[in-house]
Amino acid sequence: MDEHTKLRRLNPSDQHELFRLMDSSREHLRRWLPWVDAVEAPEQSLTFIRNSLQQYADDDGFQAVIVYKGELAGIIGLHGVDWDHKSTSIGYWMGGPFCGKGLMTKACRQVVHHCFRTLELNRIEIRVAAGNESSAAIPRRLGFTYEGRIRAAEMLGKTYVDHDVYGLLPSESGIE
């Protein structure tokens, strides 16, 4: 991505650093991610890592860490791949201290390139909780099309939140 930023697959040795990043960013993340308060120990981060390695082995996408100046900064990955329809959905989160540096946009651009060039997919979707403007800015910057809103799409805390859906096709990405 650049001399300070790279993506790499998660590995079990990331367990403690990943948990510390999530734990220190809990207030920032809990506003938009329903799983945050359920992660209470590094062992749960290890379970996530093992599941992501199995996801990769099953050819159903991947999860990667964003490393910035040698530190874990966030996570980006695919929520699975629908090989019949050649489509996927990208999910991501960034630790609080690393927000606002353009790291997620760079990471997302690289994942989009990989999806269209290497995996030869036909569609990528990003869903963002309505109101999460920082997260929604990423697909907008990358040329995704706003496709609509799914009402009451996810339980967040004790209320349902809507999701805004953004989609991108290879012909719209500049990567063909």
CSV table of C-alpha atoms in Angstrom, one decimal:
chain,number,residue,atom,x,y,z
A,1,MET,CA,0.0,0.0,0.0
A,2,ASP,CA,2.9,2.4,0.9
A,3,GLU,CA,6.1,2.3,2.9
A,4,HIS,CA,4.3,2.6,6.2
A,5,THR,CA,1.2,0.5,5.6
A,6,LYS,CA,0.6,-3.0,4.5
A,7,LEU,CA,-2.0,-5.8,4.6
A,8,ARG,CA,-1.3,-9.3,5.7
A,9,ARG,CA,-3.3,-12.3,6.7
A,10,LEU,CA,-4.1,-12.8,10.4
A,11,ASN,CA,-2.1,-15.4,12.2
A,12,PRO,CA,-2.4,-16.8,15.8
A,13,SER,CA,0.5,-14.7,17.1
A,14,ASP,CA,-1.7,-11.6,16.5
A,15,GLN,CA,-4.1,-12.8,19.3
A,16,HIS,CA,-3.0,-10.4,22.1
A,17,GLU,CA,-2.3,-7.4,19.9
A,18,LEU,CA,-5.6,-7.7,18.2
A,19,PHE,CA,-7.5,-8.0,21.5
A,20,ARG,CA,-5.6,-4.9,22.9
A,21,LEU,CA,-6.5,-2.9,19.8
A,22,MET,CA,-10.1,-3.8,20.0
A,23,ASP,CA,-10.3,-3.4,23.7
A,24,SER,CA,-8.7,0.0,23.7
A,25,SER,CA,-11.1,1.1,20.9
A,26,ARG,CA,-14.2,-0.3,22.5
A,27,GLU,CA,-16.0,3.0,22.9
A,28,HIS,CA,-15.3,4.0,19.4
A,29,LEU,CA,-16.3,0.6,17.9
A,30,ARG,CA,-19.3,-0.2,20.0
A,31,ARG,CA,-21.3,2.6,18.4
A,32,TRP,CA,-21.3,0.6,15.1
A,33,LEU,CA,-20.4,-3.0,15.7
A,34,PRO,CA,-22.7,-5.4,17.5
A,35,TRP,CA,-20.0,-7.9,18.5
A,36,VAL,CA,-17.7,-5.6,20.5
A,37,ASP,CA,-19.0,-6.2,24.0
A,38,ALA,CA,-19.1,-9.9,23.5
A,39,VAL,CA,-15.3,-10.0,23.1
A,40,GLU,CA,-14.0,-10.1,26.6
A,41,ALA,CA,-10.7,-12.0,26.4
A,42,PRO,CA,-7.7,-12.6,24.0
A,43,GLU,CA,-8.9,-16.2,23.6
A,44,GLN,CA,-11.9,-14.8,21.7
A,45,SER,CA,-9.6,-13.0,19.3
A,46,LEU,CA,-7.7,-16.3,18.8
A,47,THR,CA,-11.1,-17.9,17.9
A,48,PHE,CA,-11.7,-15.2,15.3
A,49,ILE,CA,-8.2,-15.7,13.9
A,50,ARG,CA,-8.7,-19.4,13.6
A,51,ASN,CA,-12.1,-19.0,12.0
A,52,SER,CA,-10.5,-16.5,9.5
A,53,LEU,CA,-7.8,-19.0,8.6
A,54,GLN,CA,-10.5,-21.7,8.0
A,55,GLN,CA,-12.4,-19.2,5.9
A,56,TYR,CA,-9.3,-18.7,3.7
A,57,ALA,CA,-8.7,-22.5,3.6
A,58,ASP,CA,-12.3,-23.0,2.5
A,59,ASP,CA,-11.8,-20.4,-0.4
A,60,ASP,CA,-14.6,-18.3,1.2
A,61,GLY,CA,-12.7,-15.0,1.5
A,62,PHE,CA,-10.2,-13.8,4.0
A,63,GLN,CA,-9.5,-11.5,6.9
A,64,ALA,CA,-6.4,-9.3,6.9
A,65,VAL,CA,-4.8,-7.0,9.4
A,66,ILE,CA,-3.8,-3.5,8.5
A,67,VAL,CA,-0.3,-2.8,9.8
A,68,TYR,CA,0.8,0.8,10.1
A,69,LYS,CA,4.3,1.5,11.1
A,70,GLY,CA,4.7,-2.0,12.6
A,71,GLU,CA,1.4,-1.8,14.6
A,72,LEU,CA,-1.9,-3.5,14.1
A,73,ALA,CA,-4.3,-0.7,13.1
A,74,GLY,CA,-7.4,-2.5,12.0
A,75,ILE,CA,-9.1,-5.4,10.2
A,76,ILE,CA,-10.5,-5.7,6.7
A,77,GLY,CA,-11.9,-8.7,5.0
A,78,LEU,CA,-14.6,-10.4,3.0
A,79,HIS,CA,-17.8,-11.7,4.6
A,80,GLY,CA,-17.5,-14.7,2.3
A,81,VAL,CA,-17.6,-15.2,-1.4
A,82,ASP,CA,-20.7,-16.2,-3.4
A,83,TRP,CA,-18.8,-18.0,-6.2
A,84,ASP,CA,-22.0,-18.8,-8.1
A,85,HIS,CA,-22.7,-15.1,-8.6
A,86,LYS,CA,-19.1,-13.9,-8.3
A,87,SER,CA,-19.9,-11.4,-5.5
A,88,THR,CA,-18.7,-10.5,-2.0
A,89,SER,CA,-19.1,-8.0,0.7
A,90,ILE,CA,-16.3,-6.2,2.4
A,91,GLY,CA,-16.2,-5.5,6.2
A,92,TYR,CA,-13.7,-3.4,8.1
A,93,TRP,CA,-12.9,-1.7,11.4
A,94,MET,CA,-10.1,0.6,12.5
A,95,GLY,CA,-8.7,1.1,16.0
A,96,GLY,CA,-9.4,4.6,17.4
A,97,PRO,CA,-5.8,5.9,17.3
A,98,PHE,CA,-5.5,5.1,13.6
A,99,CYS,CA,-8.7,6.7,12.3
A,100,GLY,CA,-8.5,9.7,10.0
A,101,LYS,CA,-5.2,8.7,8.4
A,102,GLY,CA,-6.6,7.3,5.1
A,103,LEU,CA,-5.5,3.8,6.0
A,104,MET,CA,-8.9,2.1,5.5
A,105,THR,CA,-9.4,3.8,2.2
A,106,LYS,CA,-6.0,2.5,1.0
A,107,ALA,CA,-6.7,-1.0,2.4
A,108,CYS,CA,-10.2,-1.1,0.8
A,109,ARG,CA,-8.7,0.0,-2.5
A,110,GLN,CA,-6.3,-2.9,-2.4
A,111,VAL,CA,-9.0,-5.4,-1.4
A,112,VAL,CA,-11.2,-4.2,-4.3
A,113,HIS,CA,-8.3,-4.6,-6.7
A,114,HIS,CA,-7.7,-8.1,-5.4
A,115,CYS,CA,-11.4,-9.0,-5.7
A,116,PHE,CA,-11.7,-7.8,-9.3
A,117,ARG,CA,-8.2,-8.7,-10.7
A,118,THR,CA,-7.3,-11.9,-8.8
A,119,LEU,CA,-10.6,-13.4,-7.7
A,120,GLU,CA,-12.3,-12.1,-10.9
A,121,LEU,CA,-15.5,-11.2,-9.0
A,122,ASN,CA,-18.3,-9.3,-10.6
A,123,ARG,CA,-19.7,-7.4,-7.7
A,124,ILE,CA,-18.5,-6.0,-4.3
A,125,GLU,CA,-20.8,-4.6,-1.7
A,126,ILE,CA,-20.2,-2.6,1.4
A,127,ARG,CA,-22.9,-2.2,4.0
A,128,VAL,CA,-22.6,0.7,6.5
A,129,ALA,CA,-24.8,1.4,9.5
A,130,ALA,CA,-26.9,4.5,8.7
A,131,GLY,CA,-25.3,7.5,10.3
A,132,ASN,CA,-21.7,6.1,10.3
A,133,GLU,CA,-20.4,8.8,8.0
A,134,SER,CA,-16.7,7.9,8.5
A,135,SER,CA,-17.3,4.4,7.3
A,136,ALA,CA,-19.6,5.5,4.5
A,137,ALA,CA,-17.0,7.9,3.2
A,138,ILE,CA,-14.8,5.0,2.2
A,139,PRO,CA,-17.1,3.4,-0.5
A,140,ARG,CA,-18.0,6.9,-1.7
A,141,ARG,CA,-14.3,7.8,-2.2
A,142,LEU,CA,-13.7,4.6,-4.1
A,143,GLY,CA,-16.5,5.1,-6.6
A,144,PHE,CA,-19.1,2.7,-5.1
A,145,THR,CA,-22.7,3.5,-6.0
A,146,TYR,CA,-25.2,4.1,-3.2
A,147,GLU,CA,-27.9,1.5,-3.9
A,148,GLY,CA,-30.3,2.0,-1.1
A,149,ARG,CA,-31.2,1.4,2.5
A,150,ILE,CA,-32.1,-1.8,4.2
A,151,ARG,CA,-34.3,-1.0,7.1
A,152,ALA,CA,-33.8,-2.6,10.6
A,153,ALA,CA,-30.9,-4.6,9.1
A,154,GLU,CA,-28.9,-5.3,12.3
A,155,MET,CA,-29.4,-5.3,16.1
A,156,LEU,CA,-27.0,-2.9,17.7
A,157,GLY,CA,-27.3,-2.8,21.4
A,158,LYS,CA,-31.0,-2.9,22.1
A,159,THR,CA,-32.2,-1.2,18.8
A,160,TYR,CA,-32.2,-2.0,15.2
A,161,VAL,CA,-30.1,0.1,12.8
A,162,ASP,CA,-30.6,0.5,9.1
A,163,HIS,CA,-27.8,-0.3,6.6
A,164,ASP,CA,-26.8,1.8,3.6
A,165,VAL,CA,-25.7,-0.4,0.8
A,166,TYR,CA,-23.0,0.6,-1.7
A,167,GLY,CA,-22.1,-1.6,-4.7
A,168,LEU,CA,-19.2,-1.6,-7.2
A,169,LEU,CA,-18.8,-3.5,-10.5
A,170,PRO,CA,-15.5,-4.0,-12.3
A,171,SER,CA,-16.5,-1.6,-15.1
A,172,GLU,CA,-17.1,1.2,-12.5
A,173,SER,CA,-13.8,0.6,-10.7
A,174,GLY,CA,-11.2,1.4,-13.4
A,175,ILE,CA,-10.0,-2.1,-12.9
A,176,GLU,CA,-10.9,-4.4,-15.7
